[in-house]
Structure formats: C-alpha cells, structure tokens
Coordinates of C-alpha atoms and ligand atoms in Angstrom, one line a residue:
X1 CA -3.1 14.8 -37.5
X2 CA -5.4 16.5 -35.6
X3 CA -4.7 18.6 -32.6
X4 CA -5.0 17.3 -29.3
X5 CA -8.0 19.5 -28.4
X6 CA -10.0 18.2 -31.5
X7 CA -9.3 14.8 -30.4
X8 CA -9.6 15.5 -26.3
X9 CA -13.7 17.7 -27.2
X10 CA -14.7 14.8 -29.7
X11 CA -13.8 12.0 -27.0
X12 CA -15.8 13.7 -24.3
X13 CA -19.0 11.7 -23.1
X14 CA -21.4 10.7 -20.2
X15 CA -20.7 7.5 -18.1
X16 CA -23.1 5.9 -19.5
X17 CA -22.1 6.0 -22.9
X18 CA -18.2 5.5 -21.6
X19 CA -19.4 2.2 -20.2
X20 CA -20.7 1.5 -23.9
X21 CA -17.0 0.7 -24.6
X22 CA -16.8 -2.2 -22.0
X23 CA -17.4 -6.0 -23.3
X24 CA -19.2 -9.2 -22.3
X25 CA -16.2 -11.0 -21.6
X26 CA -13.6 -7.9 -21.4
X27 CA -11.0 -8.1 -18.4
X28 CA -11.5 -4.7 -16.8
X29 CA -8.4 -3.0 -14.6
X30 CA -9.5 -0.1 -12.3
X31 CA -6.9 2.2 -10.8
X32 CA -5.8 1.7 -7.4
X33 CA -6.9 2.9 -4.3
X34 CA -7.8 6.7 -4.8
X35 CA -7.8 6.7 -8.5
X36 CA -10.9 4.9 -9.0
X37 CA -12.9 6.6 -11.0
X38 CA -15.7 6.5 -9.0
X39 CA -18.6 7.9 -11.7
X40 CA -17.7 5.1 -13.9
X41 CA -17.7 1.9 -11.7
X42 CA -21.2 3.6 -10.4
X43 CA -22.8 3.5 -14.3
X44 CA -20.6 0.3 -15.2
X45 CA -22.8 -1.3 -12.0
X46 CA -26.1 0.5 -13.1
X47 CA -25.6 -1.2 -16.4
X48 CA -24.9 -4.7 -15.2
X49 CA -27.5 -6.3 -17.5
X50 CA -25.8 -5.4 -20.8
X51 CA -22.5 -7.5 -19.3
X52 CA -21.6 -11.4 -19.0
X53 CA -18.5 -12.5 -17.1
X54 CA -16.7 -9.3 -17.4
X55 CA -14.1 -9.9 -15.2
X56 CA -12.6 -6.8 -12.9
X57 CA -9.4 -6.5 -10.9
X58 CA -8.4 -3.8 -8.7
X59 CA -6.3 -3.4 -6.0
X60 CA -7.2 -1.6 -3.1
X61 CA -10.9 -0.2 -3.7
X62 CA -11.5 2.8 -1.3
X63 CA -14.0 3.9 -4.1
X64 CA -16.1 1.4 -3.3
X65 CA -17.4 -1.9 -5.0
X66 CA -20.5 -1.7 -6.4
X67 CA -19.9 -4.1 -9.3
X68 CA -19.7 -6.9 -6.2
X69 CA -22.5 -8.8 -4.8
X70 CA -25.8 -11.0 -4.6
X71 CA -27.0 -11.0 -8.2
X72 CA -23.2 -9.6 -10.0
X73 CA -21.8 -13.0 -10.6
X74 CA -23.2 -13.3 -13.8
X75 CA -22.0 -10.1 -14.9
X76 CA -18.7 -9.3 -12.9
X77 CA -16.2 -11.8 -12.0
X78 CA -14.2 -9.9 -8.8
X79 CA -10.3 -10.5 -8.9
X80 CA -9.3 -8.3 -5.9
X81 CA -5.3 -7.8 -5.6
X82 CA -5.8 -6.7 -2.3
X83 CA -8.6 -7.3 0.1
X84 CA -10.1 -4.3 2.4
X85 CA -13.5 -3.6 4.0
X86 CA -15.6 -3.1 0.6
X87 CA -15.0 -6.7 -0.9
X88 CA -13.4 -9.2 2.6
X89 CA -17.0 -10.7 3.1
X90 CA -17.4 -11.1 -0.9
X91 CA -14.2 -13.3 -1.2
X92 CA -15.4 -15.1 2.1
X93 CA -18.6 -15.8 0.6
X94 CA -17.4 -17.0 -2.9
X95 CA -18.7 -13.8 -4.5
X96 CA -15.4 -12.8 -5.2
X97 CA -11.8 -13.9 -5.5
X98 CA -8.8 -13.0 -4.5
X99 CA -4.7 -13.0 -6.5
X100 CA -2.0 -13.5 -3.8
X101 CA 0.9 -11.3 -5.2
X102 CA 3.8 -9.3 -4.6
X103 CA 3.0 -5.6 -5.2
X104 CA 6.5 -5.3 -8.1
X105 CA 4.8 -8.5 -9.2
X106 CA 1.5 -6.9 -10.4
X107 CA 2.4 -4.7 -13.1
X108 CA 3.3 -7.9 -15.0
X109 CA 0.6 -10.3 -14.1
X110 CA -1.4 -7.2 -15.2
X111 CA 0.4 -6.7 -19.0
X112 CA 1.6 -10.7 -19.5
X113 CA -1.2 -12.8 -18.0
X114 CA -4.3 -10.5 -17.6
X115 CA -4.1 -8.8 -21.1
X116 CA -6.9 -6.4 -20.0
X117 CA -8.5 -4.8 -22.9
X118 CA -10.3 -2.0 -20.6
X119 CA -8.7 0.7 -17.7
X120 CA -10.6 2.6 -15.6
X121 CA -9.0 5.6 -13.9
X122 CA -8.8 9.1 -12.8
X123 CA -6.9 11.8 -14.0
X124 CA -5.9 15.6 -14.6
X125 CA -6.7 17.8 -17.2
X126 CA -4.6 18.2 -19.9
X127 CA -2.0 20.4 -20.1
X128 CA -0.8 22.7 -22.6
X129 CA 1.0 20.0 -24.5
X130 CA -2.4 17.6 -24.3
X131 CA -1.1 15.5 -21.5
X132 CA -3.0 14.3 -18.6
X133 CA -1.8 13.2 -15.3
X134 CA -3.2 9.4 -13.8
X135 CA -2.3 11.8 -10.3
X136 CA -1.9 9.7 -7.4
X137 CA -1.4 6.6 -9.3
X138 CA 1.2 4.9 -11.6
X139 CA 1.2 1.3 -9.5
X140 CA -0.5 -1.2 -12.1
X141 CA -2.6 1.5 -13.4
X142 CA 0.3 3.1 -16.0
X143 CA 1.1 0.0 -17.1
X144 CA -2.2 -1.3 -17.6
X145 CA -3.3 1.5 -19.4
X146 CA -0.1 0.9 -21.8
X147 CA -1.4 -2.3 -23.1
X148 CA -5.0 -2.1 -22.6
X149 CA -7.8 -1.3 -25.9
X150 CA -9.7 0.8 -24.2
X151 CA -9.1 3.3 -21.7
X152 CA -11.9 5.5 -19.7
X153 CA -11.0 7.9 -17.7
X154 CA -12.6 10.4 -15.6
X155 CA -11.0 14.0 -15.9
X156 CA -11.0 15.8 -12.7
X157 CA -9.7 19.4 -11.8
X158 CA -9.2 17.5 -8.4
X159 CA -7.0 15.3 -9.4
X160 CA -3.2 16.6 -8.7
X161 CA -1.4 16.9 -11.5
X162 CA 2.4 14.5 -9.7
X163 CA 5.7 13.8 -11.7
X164 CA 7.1 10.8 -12.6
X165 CA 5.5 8.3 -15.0
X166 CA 2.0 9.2 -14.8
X167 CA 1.3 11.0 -18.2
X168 CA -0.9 9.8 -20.6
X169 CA -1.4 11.7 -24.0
X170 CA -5.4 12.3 -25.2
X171 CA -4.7 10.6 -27.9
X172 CA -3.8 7.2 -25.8
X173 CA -7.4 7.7 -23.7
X174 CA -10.7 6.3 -25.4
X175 CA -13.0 8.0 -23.5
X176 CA -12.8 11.0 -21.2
X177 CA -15.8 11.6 -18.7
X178 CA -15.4 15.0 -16.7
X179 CA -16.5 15.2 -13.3
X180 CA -15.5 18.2 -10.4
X181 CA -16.2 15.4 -7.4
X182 CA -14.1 15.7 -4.7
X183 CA -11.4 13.0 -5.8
X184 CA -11.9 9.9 -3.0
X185 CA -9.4 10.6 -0.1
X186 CA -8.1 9.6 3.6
X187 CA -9.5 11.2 6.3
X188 CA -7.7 13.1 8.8
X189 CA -6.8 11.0 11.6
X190 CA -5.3 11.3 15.6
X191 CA -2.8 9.4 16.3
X192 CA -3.4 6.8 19.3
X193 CA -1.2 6.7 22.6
X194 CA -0.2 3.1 21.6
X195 CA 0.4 4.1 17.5
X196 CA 2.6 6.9 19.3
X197 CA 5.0 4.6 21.5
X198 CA 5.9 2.5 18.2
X199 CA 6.4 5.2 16.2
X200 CA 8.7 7.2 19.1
X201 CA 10.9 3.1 19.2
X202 CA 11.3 3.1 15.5
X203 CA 12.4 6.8 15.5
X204 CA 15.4 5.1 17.9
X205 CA 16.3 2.9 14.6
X206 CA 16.4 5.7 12.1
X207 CA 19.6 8.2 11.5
X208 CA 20.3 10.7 9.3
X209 CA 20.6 10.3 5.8
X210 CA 18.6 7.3 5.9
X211 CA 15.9 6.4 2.8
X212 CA 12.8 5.6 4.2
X213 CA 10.1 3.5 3.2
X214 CA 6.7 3.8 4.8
X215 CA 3.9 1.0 4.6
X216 CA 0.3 1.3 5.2
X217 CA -2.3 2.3 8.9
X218 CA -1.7 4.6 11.1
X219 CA 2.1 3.4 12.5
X220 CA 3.5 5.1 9.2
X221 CA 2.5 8.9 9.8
X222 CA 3.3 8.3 13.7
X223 CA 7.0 6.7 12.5
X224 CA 7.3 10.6 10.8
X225 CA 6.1 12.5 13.8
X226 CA 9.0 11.3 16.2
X227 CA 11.6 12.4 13.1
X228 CA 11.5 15.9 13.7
X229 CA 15.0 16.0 15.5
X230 CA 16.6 14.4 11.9
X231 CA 18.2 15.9 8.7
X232 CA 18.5 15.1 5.1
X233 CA 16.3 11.9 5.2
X234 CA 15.0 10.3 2.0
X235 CA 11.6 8.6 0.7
X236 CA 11.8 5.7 -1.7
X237 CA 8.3 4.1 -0.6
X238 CA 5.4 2.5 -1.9
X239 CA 2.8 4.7 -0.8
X240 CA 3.4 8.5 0.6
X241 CA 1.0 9.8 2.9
X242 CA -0.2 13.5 4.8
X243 CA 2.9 12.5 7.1
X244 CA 5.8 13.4 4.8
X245 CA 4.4 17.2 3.9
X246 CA 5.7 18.3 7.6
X247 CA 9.3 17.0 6.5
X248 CA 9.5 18.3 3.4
X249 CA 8.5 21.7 4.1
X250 CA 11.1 22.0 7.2
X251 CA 13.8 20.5 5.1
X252 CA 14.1 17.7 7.1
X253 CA 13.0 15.0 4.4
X254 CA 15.5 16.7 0.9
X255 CA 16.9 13.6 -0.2
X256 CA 20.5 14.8 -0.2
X257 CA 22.1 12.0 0.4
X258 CA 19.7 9.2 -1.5
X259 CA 21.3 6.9 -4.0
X260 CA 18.9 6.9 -6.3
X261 CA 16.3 9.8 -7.3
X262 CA 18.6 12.2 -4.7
X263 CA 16.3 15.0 -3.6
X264 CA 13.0 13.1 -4.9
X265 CA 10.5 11.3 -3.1
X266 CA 10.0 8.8 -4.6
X267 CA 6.7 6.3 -4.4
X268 CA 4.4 4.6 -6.7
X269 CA 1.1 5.3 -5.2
X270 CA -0.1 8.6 -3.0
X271 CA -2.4 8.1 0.0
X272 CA -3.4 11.3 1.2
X273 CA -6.3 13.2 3.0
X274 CA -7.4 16.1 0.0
X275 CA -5.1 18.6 1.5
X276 CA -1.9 16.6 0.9
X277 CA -3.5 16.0 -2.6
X278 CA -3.5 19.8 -2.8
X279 CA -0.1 20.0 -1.6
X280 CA 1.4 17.1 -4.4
X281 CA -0.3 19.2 -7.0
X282 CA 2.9 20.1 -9.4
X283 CA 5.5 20.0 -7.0
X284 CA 8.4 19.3 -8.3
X285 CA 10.0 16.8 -5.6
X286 CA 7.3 14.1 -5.5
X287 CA 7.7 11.6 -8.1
X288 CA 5.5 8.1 -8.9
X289 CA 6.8 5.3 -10.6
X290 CA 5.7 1.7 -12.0
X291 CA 5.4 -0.9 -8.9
X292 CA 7.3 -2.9 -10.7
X293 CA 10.0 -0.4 -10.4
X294 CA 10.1 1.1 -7.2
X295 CA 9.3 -2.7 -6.1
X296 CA 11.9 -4.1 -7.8
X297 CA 14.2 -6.0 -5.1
X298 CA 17.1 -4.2 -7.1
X299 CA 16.1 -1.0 -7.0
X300 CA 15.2 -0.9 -3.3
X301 CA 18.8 -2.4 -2.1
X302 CA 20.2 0.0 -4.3
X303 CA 19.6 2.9 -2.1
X304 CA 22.2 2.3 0.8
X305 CA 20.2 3.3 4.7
X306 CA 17.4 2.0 3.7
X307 CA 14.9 1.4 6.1
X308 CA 11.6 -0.5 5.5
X309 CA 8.7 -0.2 7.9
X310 CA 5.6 -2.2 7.3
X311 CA 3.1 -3.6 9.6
X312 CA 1.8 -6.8 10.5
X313 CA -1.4 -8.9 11.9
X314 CA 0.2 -11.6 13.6
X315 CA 3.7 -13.0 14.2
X316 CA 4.6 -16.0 15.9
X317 CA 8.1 -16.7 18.1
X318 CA 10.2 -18.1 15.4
X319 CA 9.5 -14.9 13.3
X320 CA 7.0 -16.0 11.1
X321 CA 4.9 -12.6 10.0
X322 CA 1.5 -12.7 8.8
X323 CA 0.2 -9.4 7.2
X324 CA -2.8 -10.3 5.0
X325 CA -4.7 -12.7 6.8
X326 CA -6.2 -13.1 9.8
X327 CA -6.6 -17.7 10.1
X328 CA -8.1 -18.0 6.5
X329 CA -9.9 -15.0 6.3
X330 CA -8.3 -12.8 3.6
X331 CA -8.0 -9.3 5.5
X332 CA -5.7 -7.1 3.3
X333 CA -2.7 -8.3 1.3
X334 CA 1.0 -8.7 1.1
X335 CA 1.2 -5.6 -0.8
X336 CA 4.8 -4.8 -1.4
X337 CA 5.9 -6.0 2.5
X338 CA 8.0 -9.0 1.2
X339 CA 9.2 -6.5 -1.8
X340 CA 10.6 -3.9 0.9
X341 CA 11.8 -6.2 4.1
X342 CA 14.0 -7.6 1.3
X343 CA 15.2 -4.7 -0.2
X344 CA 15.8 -3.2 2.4
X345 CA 18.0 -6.3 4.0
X346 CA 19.8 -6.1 0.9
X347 CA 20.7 -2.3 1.4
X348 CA 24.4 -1.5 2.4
X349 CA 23.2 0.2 6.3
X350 CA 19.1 -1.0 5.1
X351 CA 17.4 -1.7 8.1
X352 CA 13.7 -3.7 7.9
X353 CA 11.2 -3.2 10.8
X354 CA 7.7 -5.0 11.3
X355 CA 5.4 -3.0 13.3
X356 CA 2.3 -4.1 15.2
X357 CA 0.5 -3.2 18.3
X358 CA 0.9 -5.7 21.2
X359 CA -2.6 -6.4 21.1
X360 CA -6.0 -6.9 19.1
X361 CA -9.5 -6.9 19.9
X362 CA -9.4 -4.4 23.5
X363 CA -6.3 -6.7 24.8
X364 CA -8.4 -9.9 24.5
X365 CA -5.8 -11.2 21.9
X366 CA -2.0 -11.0 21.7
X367 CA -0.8 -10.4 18.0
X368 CA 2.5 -12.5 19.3
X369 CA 1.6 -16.0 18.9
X370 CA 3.3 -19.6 19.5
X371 CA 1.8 -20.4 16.6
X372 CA 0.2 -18.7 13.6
X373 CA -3.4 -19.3 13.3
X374 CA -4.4 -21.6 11.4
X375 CA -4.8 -21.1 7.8
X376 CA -2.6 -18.0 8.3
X377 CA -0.7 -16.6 5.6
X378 CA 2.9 -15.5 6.5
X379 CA 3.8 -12.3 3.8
X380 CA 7.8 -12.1 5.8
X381 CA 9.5 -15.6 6.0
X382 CA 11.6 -16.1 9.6
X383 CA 14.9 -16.3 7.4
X384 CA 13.9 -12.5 6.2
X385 CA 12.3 -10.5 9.2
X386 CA 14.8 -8.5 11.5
X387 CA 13.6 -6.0 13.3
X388 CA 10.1 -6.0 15.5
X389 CA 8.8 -3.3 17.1
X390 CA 5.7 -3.1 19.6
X391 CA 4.9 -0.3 21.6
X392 CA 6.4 -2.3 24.2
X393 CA 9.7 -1.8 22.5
X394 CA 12.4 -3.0 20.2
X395 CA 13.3 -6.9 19.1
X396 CA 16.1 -7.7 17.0
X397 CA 15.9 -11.1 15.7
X398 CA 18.2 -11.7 12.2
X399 CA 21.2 -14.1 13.0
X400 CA 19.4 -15.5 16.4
X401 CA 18.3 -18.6 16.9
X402 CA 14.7 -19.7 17.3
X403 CA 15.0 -19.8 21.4
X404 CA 16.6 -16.4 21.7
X405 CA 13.9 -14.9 19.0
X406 CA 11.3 -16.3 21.3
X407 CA 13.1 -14.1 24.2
X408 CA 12.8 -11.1 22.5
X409 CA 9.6 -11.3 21.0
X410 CA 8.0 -12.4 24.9
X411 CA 10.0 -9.3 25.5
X412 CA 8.1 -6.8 23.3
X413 CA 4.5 -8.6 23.7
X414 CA 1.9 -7.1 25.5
X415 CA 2.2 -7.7 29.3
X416 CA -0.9 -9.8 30.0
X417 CA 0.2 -12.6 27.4
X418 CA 3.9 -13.1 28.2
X419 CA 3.8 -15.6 31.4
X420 CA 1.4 -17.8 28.6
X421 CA 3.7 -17.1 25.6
X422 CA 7.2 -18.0 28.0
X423 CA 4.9 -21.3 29.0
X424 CA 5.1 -22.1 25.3
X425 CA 8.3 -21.5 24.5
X426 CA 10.0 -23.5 27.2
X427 CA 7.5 -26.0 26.2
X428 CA 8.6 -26.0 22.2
X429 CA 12.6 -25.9 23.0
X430 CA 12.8 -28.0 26.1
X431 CA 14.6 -25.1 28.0
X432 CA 14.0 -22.5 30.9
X433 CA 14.0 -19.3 29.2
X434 CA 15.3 -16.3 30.9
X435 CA 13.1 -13.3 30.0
X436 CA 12.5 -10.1 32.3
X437 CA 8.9 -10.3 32.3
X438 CA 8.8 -6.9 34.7
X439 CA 9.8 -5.0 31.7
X440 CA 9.4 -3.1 29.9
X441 CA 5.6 -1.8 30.5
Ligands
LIG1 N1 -6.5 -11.4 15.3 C1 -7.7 -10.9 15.2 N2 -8.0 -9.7 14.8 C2 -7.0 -8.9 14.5 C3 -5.6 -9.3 14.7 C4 -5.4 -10.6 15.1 N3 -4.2 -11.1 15.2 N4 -4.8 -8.3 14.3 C5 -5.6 -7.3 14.0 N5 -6.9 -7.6 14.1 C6 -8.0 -6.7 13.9 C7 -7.9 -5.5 14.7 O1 -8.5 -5.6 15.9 C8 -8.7 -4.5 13.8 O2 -10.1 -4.7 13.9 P1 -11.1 -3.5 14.1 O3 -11.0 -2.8 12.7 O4 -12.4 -4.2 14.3 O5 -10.6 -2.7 15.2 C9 -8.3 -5.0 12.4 O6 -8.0 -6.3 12.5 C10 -7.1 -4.2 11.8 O7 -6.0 -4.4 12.6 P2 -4.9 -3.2 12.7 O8 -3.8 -3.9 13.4 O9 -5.5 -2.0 13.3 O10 -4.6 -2.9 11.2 P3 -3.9 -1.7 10.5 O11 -4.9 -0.8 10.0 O12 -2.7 -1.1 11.3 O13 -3.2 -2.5 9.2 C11 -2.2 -4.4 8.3 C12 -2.3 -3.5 9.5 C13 -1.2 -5.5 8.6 C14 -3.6 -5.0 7.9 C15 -1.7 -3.6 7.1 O14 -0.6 -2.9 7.4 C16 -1.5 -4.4 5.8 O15 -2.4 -4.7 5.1 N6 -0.2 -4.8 5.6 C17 0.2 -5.7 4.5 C18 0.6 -4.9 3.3 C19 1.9 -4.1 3.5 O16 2.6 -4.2 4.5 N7 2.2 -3.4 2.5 C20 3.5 -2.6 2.6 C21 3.7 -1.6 1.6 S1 2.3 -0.4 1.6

C-alpha cells in the first residue's frame, strides 16, 4: 500500500477541480458552523451551472451561504438544520427549507435517512501518522464523513488540531484543497449590563463540582465570568466557547469530580474567537465527540450536578419555551436545548436553567408572554422546564402548578410588562394573584 504522503500529494487539488467530484443529484453535507470550508462552498457556487438539484444541508452556516438564492433553486436545494442570519429570509421566502431536529438526533438522520454521498469540511494537516484533525467539529460532520463517497476537505494550518473523535486518515479524504485563510471565527465580544445580571443569578444556582453545560449568545460566557469564586467544575457541553479558557487556566474548570470524561471537557462542537482556537490547538483536556453522543439523553443524566443553561426567545406563564422561532418565522433552531434541559433533569443533583433577557426590541416587547405567538414553536415542553432566569432574577417552576408558575414568571419579567402580564393571569385562572410587583428591579 502506498504511504500516506503518496496518497495525501497525489490527492491535492484546486477548488475548482475538488468541486469536480460533486454530482447533479448528490446530497452534499457541510461541516458545521466554523468548519465550513469556506474556499469550496465559494467554487461549488461559482460552478452552479454544471449542478441540478444537488441538495445541501448544513447546520449553522457562519461561512456563509452562497449556494442560496434568486436563480440557485435549480441547482441547490437548501436543507438548513439550523436557521441563522445567512439563510432566515431564504426559508421565509421558499428558497430554502428548513429540518426541525434534535441536535443527538442529527448524526442519524444524517447516516440513515440522508445517505449523503459528498462532505465538505475543514481540517488539520496531517500528522506524522497521516491523520488529520476535522478541529472544531465532530457534531454531524464525523459521522457524515464516515458514510459519505466523497469527502473534500480544505487543509488548513489554522485549523486546531482538538482530541476526541475528530481524526480522519488521508486515505478516507477524496480530495484535499490547502488554503492558510484565517479559519471563520467569533468575534470578541463585551458583555452587556443586562447579559451580566443573568449570568451573576445563574452563578447563585451553580456549586462546586458541578458539570456544566453551556448553550449558545452571549448569556453563556457571562454564566462563566460570575464563576470565578468556584472549584473543580466540569464541561460536558455542546459547544465550548472563549469563556472556558479563563477556568481552565486557573484550575477552576479540572473536571475532578465529573462522572464521565473526569478532567476532560468535553463538547461536540467549539465556538471560539481565533485566539481560543489557538489555545484548543493540542491540548490535551478538550475533547469533541459525535452529537449523538454527547446528546444522548443517557449520557448527559449520567454525569450527576449537571447543570444545563440554554437560552430562549419567548416563554409563556405555564412554561412553555420557544427557542427557534419567533411566530412562524424560523429564527435559529432547537439545537440540543430539549437534549440538555432533559438530561440534565435526569441528573442525580442536574439542575436545567432557561435564560432570556426580560425584554426584546429596546423594551417595546416582553419575552414573557400569556401566550406564545402564534405559529411559535416551543423547543422545552412545560412538563420539562425548571428553572428561569431573567436579569430580573430567579424562577423556579418544576412541581408548581400553572397559577403559581404564572407568579414567578410575572416575578422575573421586565417591570414595564408585569401589571399587563398579572391582568392575564388572573384573567386565565379566575383568581387574584398575589405577586410583589415592586420587586425586584
Ligand atoms: N420577539 C421578537 N423579537 C425577538 C424576540 C421576541 N420574543 N426575542 C428576541 N428577539 C430578537 C432580538 O431583539 C434580537 O434582534 P436584533 O438582533 O435585531 O437585536 C434577536 O431576536 C436575537 O435575540 P436574542 O435574545 O439577542 O438572541 P441570542 O443571540 O441571545 O440567542 C436564541 C437566543 C434563543 C436564539 C439562541 O440561544 C438559540 O438559538 N437557542 C436555541 C438552541 C439552543 O438552545 N441550543 C442549545 C445548545 S447550544
């Protein structure tokens, strides 16, 4: 057999001619978030005329779109697993379409009803034993690139090089395009007065020894500022972010006393500015695995503390929690939010917590509702939410009933809406409801 260099150098090519590999009627998967390999959506666009109904799903596309719009259709169907600011009008207007799905769910629509025969992705060069690393991705991507004919992928010095399942042999990737562009990444961000006071109440819910999970926005990193003051945390998450680095480096985040993985941090996507990519770069504590493992209902409640913070768009008094749509318009997507409140529910000590600013819009809307909107799409059923948290403060509503849920959620809403929201809950449940509007402020 031939070594892996001879096969890696004879495998080398242009865009162009990786694109050459992609079918009229293929199903395309591209990597997730910051894997895409940006290079080879841009030519597979360019090309558009040589394709019919090639169909393309992805996930979260922070490398942009390009294969969506007036004049694709005939060429690229759009699935999108997740919705963001690159592809929302698209499904609006028909031009694309959109999979509802639990995150540990994707893996296998991916491998047992998609049957992709191409992958797009990112990843390092190889290493001394010919393997390259997908980086900040093993999600759907690994197991896509397990079943799929063809895979492409762009080989990038920028790409970290992260533990776990990520590796890929040469000899399992069709084409190899190199490339030294900065990898896609988050910018660096300030966190906001308001993202502050949630992240300082949910701090209040978190203890030592606890196994966090972190969900996506800005409330995440401002949950890990406030947890400073903590020792031997843990990280079983979906995504990691820049916030964790801090932890890690004090000691703080070590995983001693995790059930699962102890002294890894664990995830099975990264979502970092390019210094945290820098920083995941061979380090031996961070760890990615398939979504359909660290997803896995199972596997979350497995690890005991753990505590699952997501955040939401709207939530109504009886605990209803919509997270990926706001009325019909498909905003986002559920992610693995359902995945993790679950788990974590299911933990032995597991604590869930939805997060969401009071307010929307400069104060002109309330997030808490009587009523979700309509078309709304709830991602947390009422019989699975617990905690809520608002930078107003903390409600607790497992085990109460749907009058004293209303209390506390009027409680935690943003000042200017609760004399409207305690009109509608006496109105719903027929009683006078006894809620210290005053406070907190
Ligand atoms: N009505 C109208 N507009 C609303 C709204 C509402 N109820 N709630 C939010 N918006 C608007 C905001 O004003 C903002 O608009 P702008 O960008 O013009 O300012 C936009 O929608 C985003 O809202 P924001 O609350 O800032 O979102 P975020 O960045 O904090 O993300 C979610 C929140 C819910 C979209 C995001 O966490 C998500 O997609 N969650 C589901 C997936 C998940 O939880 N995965 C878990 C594992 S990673």
């Amino acid at each position: 057999m031939a070594s892996w260099e001879t096969i890696y150098q004879s495998r080398v090519m242009s865009a162009k001619e990786a694109t050459t590999h992609i079918k009229s009627g293929d199903q395309v998967v591209v990597a997730h978030a910051l894997g895409a390999p940006v290079l080879v959506i841009d030519a597979l666009a360019k090309n558009k005329a040589n394709y019919r109904d090639v169909t393309i799903h992805h996930m979260l596309t922070f490398g942009g779109t390009p294969y969506v719009g007036e004049g694709m259709t005939p060429h690229f169907l759009h699935n999108s697993l997740f919705a963001g600011p690159t592809n929302r009008s698209a499904i609006e207007e028909g031009l694309a379409d959109f999979t509802p799905a639990h995150f540990s769910e994707i893996p296998g629509i991916i491998c047992r009803h998609i049957k992709p025969q191409v992958v797009l992705c990112q990843v390092s060069p190889p290493d001394q034993n010919g393997y390259v690393s997908l980086g900040l991705n093993s999600d759907y991507t690994m197991p896509a690139a397990k079943v799929a004919r063809t895979v492409i992928a762009e080989v990038n010095p920028k790409c970290p090089r992260v533990f776990g399942d990520t590796f890929l042999h040469v000899s399992e990737i069709e084409c190899f395009v190199e490339t030294d562009r900065d990898i896609v990444h988050l910018p660096q961000t300030e966190l906001t007065d308001v993202e502050k006071a949630i992240g300082r109440h949910c701090a209040e819910l978190i203890s030592d020894g606890d196994t966090l999970q972190l969900g996506i926005g800005a409330i995440p990193d401002s949950v890990l500022f406030f947890l400073k003051d903590k020792k031997d945390l843990g990280v079983h998450s979906e995504i990691v972010a820049d916030g964790v680095q801090y932890l890690v480096e004090q000691g703080i985040i070590n995983g001693s006393k995790k059930t699962r993985h102890p002294h890894k941090v664990v995830a099975t996507s990264i979502f970092g500015t390019a210094k945290f990519h820098r920083y995941v770069d061979n380090h031996p504590m961070f760890e990615l695995y398939p979504a359909n493992y660290t997803n896995d209902v199972r596997v979350i409640s497995a690890h005991d503390n753990m505590i699952a913070i997501n955040s939401c768009l709207q939530i109504d008094l009886a605990g209803q929690v919509c997270s990926d749509t706001i009325g019909t318009r498909q905003f986002s997507g559920i992610g693995g939010q359902a995945d993790f409140v679950r788990g974590a529910n299911l933990s032995a000590g597991g604590k869930s917590i939805i997060t969401c600013y009071s307010s929307a819009k400069n104060d002109t809307i309330s997030k808490i509702v009587p009523v979700l909107a309509e078309g709304a799409a709830v991602a947390t059923l009422r019989a699975d939410v617990d905690y809520v948290v608002t930078e107003y403060g903390i409600a607790q509503l497992k085990g109460r009933t749907l009058f004293d849920r209303a209390a506390q959620l009027i409680r935690i809403a943003h000042p200017k809406f609760r004399d409207g929201l305690l009109e509608a809950a006496e109105k719903r449940y027929k009683r006078k409801m006894t809620v210290n509007l005053s406070l907190p402020e």
